[in-house]
PDB file of C-alpha atoms and ligand atoms in Angstrom:
ATOM      1  CA  UNK N 554      72.292 178.099 110.238  1.00 39.00           C
ATOM      2  CA  UNK N 555      72.510 178.298 113.465  1.00 41.00           C
ATOM      3  CA  UNK N 556      75.226 180.901 115.136  1.00 41.00           C
ATOM      4  CA  UNK N 557      76.042 177.823 117.517  1.00 60.00           C
ATOM      5  CA  UNK N 558      76.967 175.060 114.723  1.00 81.00           C
ATOM      6  CA  UNK N 559      80.040 173.629 115.326  1.00 90.00           C
ATOM      7  CA  UNK N 560      82.554 173.717 112.578  1.00 94.00           C
ATOM      8  CA  UNK N 561      83.954 170.840 111.235  1.00 96.00           C
ATOM      9  CA  UNK N 562      87.375 170.629 109.238  1.00 97.00           C
ATOM     10  CA  UNK N 563      87.256 167.759 106.960  1.00 98.00           C
ATOM     11  CA  UNK N 564      90.103 166.095 105.257  1.00 97.00           C
ATOM     12  CA  UNK N 565      89.626 163.288 103.172  1.00 96.00           C
ATOM     13  CA  UNK N 566      91.343 162.911  99.374  1.00 96.00           C
ATOM     14  CA  UNK N 567      88.805 160.602  98.500  1.00 94.00           C
ATOM     15  CA  UNK N 568      86.184 162.992  96.557  1.00 96.00           C
ATOM     16  CA  UNK N 569      83.017 160.285  97.040  1.00 93.00           C
ATOM     17  CA  UNK N 570      83.800 159.661 100.210  1.00 92.00           C
ATOM     18  CA  UNK N 571      84.757 163.616 101.245  1.00 95.00           C
ATOM     19  CA  UNK N 572      81.120 164.901  99.625  1.00 95.00           C
ATOM     20  CA  UNK N 573      79.693 162.230 101.059  1.00 92.00           C
ATOM     21  CA  UNK N 574      80.953 162.787 104.408  1.00 93.00           C
ATOM     22  CA  UNK N 575      80.341 166.664 104.380  1.00 94.00           C
ATOM     23  CA  UNK N 576      76.759 166.139 103.629  1.00 94.00           C
ATOM     24  CA  UNK N 577      75.757 164.157 105.786  1.00 92.00           C
ATOM     25  CA  UNK N 578      77.357 166.333 108.386  1.00 93.00           C
ATOM     26  CA  UNK N 579      75.654 169.401 107.059  1.00 93.00           C
ATOM     27  CA  UNK N 580      72.687 167.871 107.158  1.00 91.00           C
ATOM     28  CA  UNK N 581      73.418 167.178 110.989  1.00 88.00           C
ATOM     29  CA  UNK N 582      73.697 170.723 111.417  1.00 89.00           C
ATOM     30  CA  UNK N 583      77.508 170.693 110.897  1.00 92.00           C
ATOM     31  CA  UNK N 584      79.514 173.913 108.991  1.00 94.00           C
ATOM     32  CA  UNK N 585      82.045 171.516 107.383  1.00 96.00           C
ATOM     33  CA  UNK N 586      84.916 173.396 105.880  1.00 97.00           C
ATOM     34  CA  UNK N 587      86.849 170.755 103.074  1.00 97.00           C
ATOM     35  CA  UNK N 588      90.481 169.786 102.383  1.00 97.00           C
ATOM     36  CA  UNK N 589      91.546 167.081  99.890  1.00 97.00           C
ATOM     37  CA  UNK N 590      94.979 166.951 101.087  1.00 96.00           C
ATOM     38  CA  UNK N 591      97.399 167.759 104.180  1.00 96.00           C
ATOM     39  CA  UNK N 592      98.560 170.500 103.011  1.00 96.00           C
ATOM     40  CA  UNK N 593      95.129 172.226 102.378  1.00 97.00           C
ATOM     41  CA  UNK N 594      93.871 170.903 105.938  1.00 97.00           C
ATOM     42  CA  UNK N 595      96.575 172.850 107.937  1.00 96.00           C
ATOM     43  CA  UNK N 596      96.598 176.173 105.837  1.00 96.00           C
ATOM     44  CA  UNK N 597      92.442 176.030 106.862  1.00 96.00           C
ATOM     45  CA  UNK N 598      93.013 174.978 110.266  1.00 96.00           C
ATOM     46  CA  UNK N 599      95.596 178.228 110.819  1.00 93.00           C
ATOM     47  CA  UNK N 600      92.354 180.401 108.907  1.00 93.00           C
ATOM     48  CA  UNK N 601      89.813 179.261 111.432  1.00 91.00           C
ATOM     49  CA  UNK N 602      88.704 178.117 114.675  1.00 90.00           C
ATOM     50  CA  UNK N 603      87.318 174.702 114.432  1.00 94.00           C
ATOM     51  CA  UNK N 604      85.713 172.601 116.853  1.00 93.00           C
ATOM     52  CA  UNK N 605      86.505 169.298 115.829  1.00 96.00           C
ATOM     53  CA  UNK N 606      88.854 167.576 112.844  1.00 97.00           C
ATOM     54  CA  UNK N 607      88.109 164.845 110.595  1.00 97.00           C
ATOM     55  CA  UNK N 608      91.317 163.380 109.508  1.00 96.00           C
ATOM     56  CA  UNK N 609      92.074 160.785 106.496  1.00 93.00           C
ATOM     57  CA  UNK N 610      95.239 159.329 107.862  1.00 89.00           C
ATOM     58  CA  UNK N 611      96.540 158.149 103.475  1.00 88.00           C
ATOM     59  CA  UNK N 612      96.568 161.782 102.378  1.00 91.00           C
ATOM     60  CA  UNK N 613      98.170 162.985  99.630  1.00 90.00           C
ATOM     61  CA  UNK N 614     101.589 165.385 100.546  1.00 89.00           C
ATOM     62  CA  UNK N 615     101.699 165.875 103.938  1.00 92.00           C
ATOM     63  CA  UNK N 616     100.430 162.763 105.364  1.00 90.00           C
ATOM     64  CA  UNK N 617      97.774 162.510 108.155  1.00 91.00           C
ATOM     65  CA  UNK N 618     100.029 161.202 111.030  1.00 90.00           C
ATOM     66  CA  UNK N 619     101.943 164.225 109.895  1.00 92.00           C
ATOM     67  CA  UNK N 620      98.952 166.781 109.902  1.00 95.00           C
ATOM     68  CA  UNK N 621      97.832 165.659 113.164  1.00 93.00           C
ATOM     69  CA  UNK N 622     100.894 165.982 114.678  1.00 91.00           C
ATOM     70  CA  UNK N 623     100.640 169.546 113.864  1.00 93.00           C
ATOM     71  CA  UNK N 624      97.713 170.183 114.710  1.00 94.00           C
ATOM     72  CA  UNK N 625      98.147 168.678 118.112  1.00 89.00           C
ATOM     73  CA  UNK N 626     101.388 170.942 118.395  1.00 87.00           C
ATOM     74  CA  UNK N 627      99.210 174.120 119.375  1.00 85.00           C
ATOM     75  CA  UNK N 628      95.679 172.937 119.905  1.00 88.00           C
ATOM     76  CA  UNK N 629      93.323 169.984 121.780  1.00 85.00           C
ATOM     77  CA  UNK N 630      90.636 170.270 118.858  1.00 91.00           C
ATOM     78  CA  UNK N 631      89.036 166.793 119.501  1.00 91.00           C
ATOM     79  CA  UNK N 632      90.419 164.441 115.885  1.00 93.00           C
ATOM     80  CA  UNK N 633      88.942 161.895 114.240  1.00 92.00           C
ATOM     81  CA  UNK N 634      91.368 159.509 112.329  1.00 90.00           C
ATOM     82  CA  UNK N 635      90.035 157.844 109.410  1.00 90.00           C
ATOM     83  CA  UNK N 636      91.904 154.599 108.638  1.00 84.00           C
ATOM     84  CA  UNK N 637      91.548 152.356 104.866  1.00 75.00           C
ATOM     85  CA  UNK N 638      94.550 150.330 106.722  1.00 62.00           C
ATOM     86  CA  UNK N 639      92.406 147.989 109.248  1.00 61.00           C
ATOM     87  CA  UNK N 640      96.419 147.885 110.625  1.00 62.00           C
ATOM     88  CA  UNK N 641      95.767 147.452 114.713  1.00 65.00           C
ATOM     89  CA  UNK N 642      99.302 149.155 114.790  1.00 68.00           C
ATOM     90  CA  UNK N 643      98.112 152.358 112.439  1.00 66.00           C
ATOM     91  CA  UNK N 644      95.221 152.577 114.581  1.00 65.00           C
ATOM     92  CA  UNK N 645      97.748 152.956 118.131  1.00 69.00           C
ATOM     93  CA  UNK N 646      99.672 154.948 116.405  1.00 69.00           C
ATOM     94  CA  UNK N 647      96.970 157.200 115.535  1.00 68.00           C
ATOM     95  CA  UNK N 648      95.381 157.198 119.041  1.00 72.00           C
ATOM     96  CA  UNK N 649      99.224 157.861 120.181  1.00 73.00           C
ATOM     97  CA  UNK N 650      99.857 160.898 117.722  1.00 76.00           C
ATOM     98  CA  UNK N 651      96.964 162.466 119.640  1.00 78.00           C
ATOM     99  CA  UNK N 652      93.840 161.655 117.835  1.00 85.00           C
ATOM    100  CA  UNK N 653      90.852 160.482 120.303  1.00 85.00           C
ATOM    101  CA  UNK N 654      89.412 158.319 118.411  1.00 85.00           C
ATOM    102  CA  UNK N 655      89.350 156.269 115.232  1.00 83.00           C
ATOM    103  CA  UNK N 656      87.292 154.889 112.006  1.00 86.00           C
ATOM    104  CA  UNK N 657      87.760 151.613 109.854  1.00 84.00           C
ATOM    105  CA  UNK N 658      86.971 152.534 106.021  1.00 85.00           C
ATOM    106  CA  UNK N 659      84.379 151.456 104.954  1.00 85.00           C
ATOM    107  CA  UNK N 660      82.145 152.709 107.856  1.00 87.00           C
ATOM    108  CA  UNK N 661      78.678 154.193 107.590  1.00 87.00           C
ATOM    109  CA  UNK N 662      78.070 157.774 107.952  1.00 86.00           C
ATOM    110  CA  UNK N 663      76.110 157.378 110.506  1.00 85.00           C
ATOM    111  CA  UNK N 664      78.601 155.443 112.636  1.00 87.00           C
ATOM    112  CA  UNK N 665      80.759 159.069 112.011  1.00 91.00           C
ATOM    113  CA  UNK N 666      77.703 161.474 113.251  1.00 89.00           C
ATOM    114  CA  UNK N 667      77.559 159.439 116.323  1.00 87.00           C
ATOM    115  CA  UNK N 668      81.394 159.606 117.199  1.00 89.00           C
ATOM    116  CA  UNK N 669      81.545 163.448 116.544  1.00 91.00           C
ATOM    117  CA  UNK N 670      78.862 164.061 118.322  1.00 88.00           C
ATOM    118  CA  UNK N 671      79.872 162.060 121.351  1.00 84.00           C
ATOM    119  CA  UNK N 672      83.607 163.574 120.756  1.00 86.00           C
ATOM    120  CA  UNK N 673      82.165 167.146 121.003  1.00 86.00           C
ATOM    121  CA  UNK N 674      80.262 166.369 123.953  1.00 80.00           C
ATOM    122  CA  UNK N 675      83.400 165.118 125.896  1.00 76.00           C
ATOM    123  CA  UNK N 676      84.934 168.068 124.728  1.00 74.00           C
ATOM    124  CA  UNK N 677      82.869 170.598 126.344  1.00 70.00           C
ATOM    125  CA  UNK N 678      82.545 168.630 129.209  1.00 65.00           C
ATOM    126  CA  UNK N 679      86.149 168.857 130.088  1.00 58.00           C
ATOM    127  CA  UNK N 680      86.080 172.347 130.088  1.00 58.00           C
ATOM    128  CA  UNK N 681      83.074 172.058 132.978  1.00 56.00           C
ATOM    129  CA  UNK N 682      84.158 170.973 136.743  1.00 59.00           C
ATOM    130  CA  UNK N 683      84.199 167.031 136.941  1.00 66.00           C
ATOM    131  CA  UNK N 684      80.969 165.620 138.154  1.00 72.00           C
ATOM    132  CA  UNK N 685      81.064 163.866 141.380  1.00 84.00           C
ATOM    133  CA  UNK N 686      78.054 161.634 140.299  1.00 88.00           C
ATOM    134  CA  UNK N 687      78.041 160.115 137.077  1.00 91.00           C
ATOM    135  CA  UNK N 688      74.488 158.346 136.065  1.00 90.00           C
ATOM    136  CA  UNK N 689      74.058 156.325 133.475  1.00 90.00           C
ATOM    137  CA  UNK N 690      70.123 154.685 133.304  1.00 86.00           C
ATOM    138  CA  UNK N 691      70.344 151.657 136.652  1.00 89.00           C
ATOM    139  CA  UNK N 692      74.431 152.609 136.763  1.00 94.00           C
ATOM    140  CA  UNK N 693      75.294 155.152 139.428  1.00 94.00           C
ATOM    141  CA  UNK N 694      78.954 156.114 140.103  1.00 95.00           C
ATOM    142  CA  UNK N 695      79.429 158.381 143.136  1.00 93.00           C
ATOM    143  CA  UNK N 696      83.234 159.048 142.954  1.00 89.00           C
ATOM    144  CA  UNK N 697      83.681 161.195 145.687  1.00 85.00           C
ATOM    145  CA  UNK N 698      82.151 158.423 148.321  1.00 87.00           C
ATOM    146  CA  UNK N 699      84.264 155.680 145.995  1.00 90.00           C
ATOM    147  CA  UNK N 700      80.327 153.493 145.576  1.00 93.00           C
ATOM    148  CA  UNK N 701      79.051 151.749 142.601  1.00 96.00           C
ATOM    149  CA  UNK N 702      75.205 151.138 142.517  1.00 95.00           C
ATOM    150  CA  UNK N 703      73.700 149.167 139.741  1.00 95.00           C
ATOM    151  CA  UNK N 704      69.707 148.947 139.493  1.00 91.00           C
ATOM    152  CA  UNK N 705      70.024 150.034 143.512  1.00 90.00           C
ATOM    153  CA  UNK N 706      72.167 147.378 144.548  1.00 93.00           C
ATOM    154  CA  UNK N 707      75.397 148.198 145.489  1.00 95.00           C
ATOM    155  CA  UNK N 708      78.775 146.633 144.077  1.00 95.00           C
ATOM    156  CA  UNK N 709      81.282 145.390 145.591  1.00 94.00           C
ATOM    157  CA  UNK N 710      84.438 146.250 143.414  1.00 93.00           C
ATOM    158  CA  UNK N 711      88.286 146.861 144.248  1.00 90.00           C
ATOM    159  CA  UNK N 712      90.279 149.920 144.022  1.00 87.00           C
ATOM    160  CA  UNK N 713      91.574 149.032 140.581  1.00 89.00           C
ATOM    161  CA  UNK N 714      87.892 147.881 139.277  1.00 94.00           C
ATOM    162  CA  UNK N 715      86.334 151.344 140.142  1.00 94.00           C
ATOM    163  CA  UNK N 716      89.293 153.431 139.185  1.00 92.00           C
ATOM    164  CA  UNK N 717      88.981 151.484 135.758  1.00 95.00           C
ATOM    165  CA  UNK N 718      85.233 152.141 135.809  1.00 96.00           C
ATOM    166  CA  UNK N 719      85.188 155.225 136.223  1.00 94.00           C
ATOM    167  CA  UNK N 720      88.201 156.108 134.045  1.00 93.00           C
ATOM    168  CA  UNK N 721      86.381 154.660 131.513  1.00 94.00           C
ATOM    169  CA  UNK N 722      83.141 156.165 132.433  1.00 94.00           C
ATOM    170  CA  UNK N 723      84.422 160.108 132.210  1.00 89.00           C
ATOM    171  CA  UNK N 724      83.926 159.977 128.716  1.00 87.00           C
ATOM    172  CA  UNK N 725      81.882 157.837 127.178  1.00 86.00           C
ATOM    173  CA  UNK N 726      82.590 156.875 123.175  1.00 85.00           C
ATOM    174  CA  UNK N 727      86.494 157.581 123.990  1.00 86.00           C
ATOM    175  CA  UNK N 728      88.965 154.891 122.888  1.00 88.00           C
ATOM    176  CA  UNK N 729      91.441 153.971 125.386  1.00 90.00           C
ATOM    177  CA  UNK N 730      94.170 151.578 124.356  1.00 88.00           C
ATOM    178  CA  UNK N 731      95.137 149.011 127.286  1.00 88.00           C
ATOM    179  CA  UNK N 732      98.712 150.850 127.730  1.00 84.00           C
ATOM    180  CA  UNK N 733      96.848 154.220 128.644  1.00 85.00           C
ATOM    181  CA  UNK N 734      94.239 152.346 130.635  1.00 89.00           C
ATOM    182  CA  UNK N 735      97.367 151.060 132.436  1.00 86.00           C
ATOM    183  CA  UNK N 736      98.996 154.207 133.325  1.00 82.00           C
ATOM    184  CA  UNK N 737      95.604 155.945 134.514  1.00 82.00           C
ATOM    185  CA  UNK N 738      94.673 152.997 136.460  1.00 84.00           C
ATOM    186  CA  UNK N 739      97.691 151.125 137.722  1.00 78.00           C
ATOM    187  CA  UNK N 740      99.833 154.532 137.685  1.00 74.00           C
ATOM    188  CA  UNK N 741     103.062 152.672 136.586  1.00 67.00           C
ATOM    189  CA  UNK N 742     104.006 152.219 132.915  1.00 59.00           C
ATOM    190  CA  UNK N 743     105.015 148.835 132.132  1.00 61.00           C
ATOM    191  CA  UNK N 744     104.139 146.795 129.319  1.00 59.00           C
ATOM    192  CA  UNK N 745     103.201 143.310 131.157  1.00 63.00           C
ATOM    193  CA  UNK N 746     100.940 145.289 132.538  1.00 74.00           C
ATOM    194  CA  UNK N 747      98.770 145.598 129.463  1.00 76.00           C
ATOM    195  CA  UNK N 748      97.115 141.889 130.389  1.00 81.00           C
ATOM    196  CA  UNK N 749      96.203 143.201 133.816  1.00 84.00           C
ATOM    197  CA  UNK N 750      94.144 145.437 132.795  1.00 90.00           C
ATOM    198  CA  UNK N 751      92.156 142.789 130.865  1.00 92.00           C
ATOM    199  CA  UNK N 752      91.970 140.950 133.941  1.00 90.00           C
ATOM    200  CA  UNK N 753      90.492 143.880 135.590  1.00 92.00           C
ATOM    201  CA  UNK N 754      88.107 144.401 132.715  1.00 96.00           C
ATOM    202  CA  UNK N 755      87.117 141.073 133.046  1.00 95.00           C
ATOM    203  CA  UNK N 756      86.211 140.407 136.657  1.00 95.00           C
ATOM    204  CA  UNK N 757      84.866 144.078 136.450  1.00 96.00           C
ATOM    205  CA  UNK N 758      82.574 143.032 134.093  1.00 97.00           C
ATOM    206  CA  UNK N 759      81.284 140.159 135.576  1.00 96.00           C
ATOM    207  CA  UNK N 760      80.736 142.175 138.715  1.00 96.00           C
ATOM    208  CA  UNK N 761      78.443 144.337 136.266  1.00 96.00           C
ATOM    209  CA  UNK N 762      77.005 141.321 134.335  1.00 94.00           C
ATOM    210  CA  UNK N 763      77.902 143.184 131.338  1.00 95.00           C
ATOM    211  CA  UNK N 764      78.515 140.174 128.319  1.00 95.00           C
ATOM    212  CA  UNK N 765      81.315 140.778 126.804  1.00 94.00           C
ATOM    213  CA  UNK N 766      79.769 139.717 123.722  1.00 93.00           C
ATOM    214  CA  UNK N 767      76.328 142.159 124.144  1.00 93.00           C
ATOM    215  CA  UNK N 768      77.765 144.383 126.011  1.00 95.00           C
ATOM    216  CA  UNK N 769      75.066 147.248 128.217  1.00 94.00           C
ATOM    217  CA  UNK N 770      78.636 149.276 129.454  1.00 95.00           C
ATOM    218  CA  UNK N 771      82.406 147.973 128.359  1.00 96.00           C
ATOM    219  CA  UNK N 772      83.337 147.592 125.293  1.00 95.00           C
ATOM    220  CA  UNK N 773      86.162 145.606 123.882  1.00 94.00           C
ATOM    221  CA  UNK N 774      87.659 147.102 120.632  1.00 91.00           C
ATOM    222  CA  UNK N 775      89.729 144.746 118.791  1.00 87.00           C
ATOM    223  CA  UNK N 776      93.341 144.765 119.074  1.00 83.00           C
ATOM    224  CA  UNK N 777      93.696 147.779 120.669  1.00 87.00           C
ATOM    225  CA  UNK N 778      91.676 148.495 124.179  1.00 92.00           C
ATOM    226  CA  UNK N 779      88.254 149.842 125.516  1.00 95.00           C
ATOM    227  CA  UNK N 780      85.639 152.035 125.814  1.00 94.00           C
ATOM    228  CA  UNK N 781      82.202 152.972 128.120  1.00 94.00           C
ATOM    229  CA  UNK N 782      79.757 153.302 125.663  1.00 91.00           C
ATOM    230  CA  UNK N 783      75.887 152.910 127.578  1.00 89.00           C
ATOM    231  CA  UNK N 784      73.562 150.586 124.925  1.00 84.00           C
ATOM    232  CA  UNK N 785      70.212 151.141 125.021  1.00 71.00           C
ATOM    233  CA  UNK N 786      68.299 152.551 128.471  1.00 59.00           C
ATOM    234  CA  UNK N 787      71.346 151.242 130.579  1.00 57.00           C
ATOM    235  CA  UNK N 788      69.287 148.938 132.048  1.00 53.00           C
ATOM    236  CA  UNK N 789      71.504 145.720 130.584  1.00 47.00           C
TER     237      UNK N 789
HETATM  238 CA1   CA Q 929      93.056 158.843 101.538  1.00 89.74          CA
END
């Protein structure tokens, strides 16, 4: 175990899942503290400093929602919610409670490890000054010069499309709800504008030659919103 091992609080009442996920994360070099219910989770959270929390939504004693809210009261530690409900509303509620990402059960441990890595990377990037240039394979975003190049060709983006792309690409892997994108990209807060985001995404994808059914950059998170993630080497 290296001193740089990241510490993860794993809150899950189903022992089989807890053990499997724990073993998987430990094999990846993470230091895992398991908790079997919400009460234990909050006790552990008070005792140690964690780099990330994996939190089941349906828990005995104190619900995952409550645990999330309590943690968020005084900490911006990255939180991944596990949900068995599969209901879109619950996933969105999780994100609105302050979770950073979620996984729907049953999930593959590999998928969880990938999300954990992405979140830890992002949490680390948050403490660094924002980069002026974002480069993902063939995609280059100059956030100061407001220019985007794909395979060396400059893309002709509108101000909203540009803002949308930068918002998503700053934090690869993070899921944004349509409402969040409305606020960040259009700067106002009104439900009727959620579909506007869909049309901006549609136009942006067309300009980036990004196929929604087989995306290289912009992924639809069904019933929730969008996330940016580079598939392969980013050359499309
Ligand atoms: Ca559960």
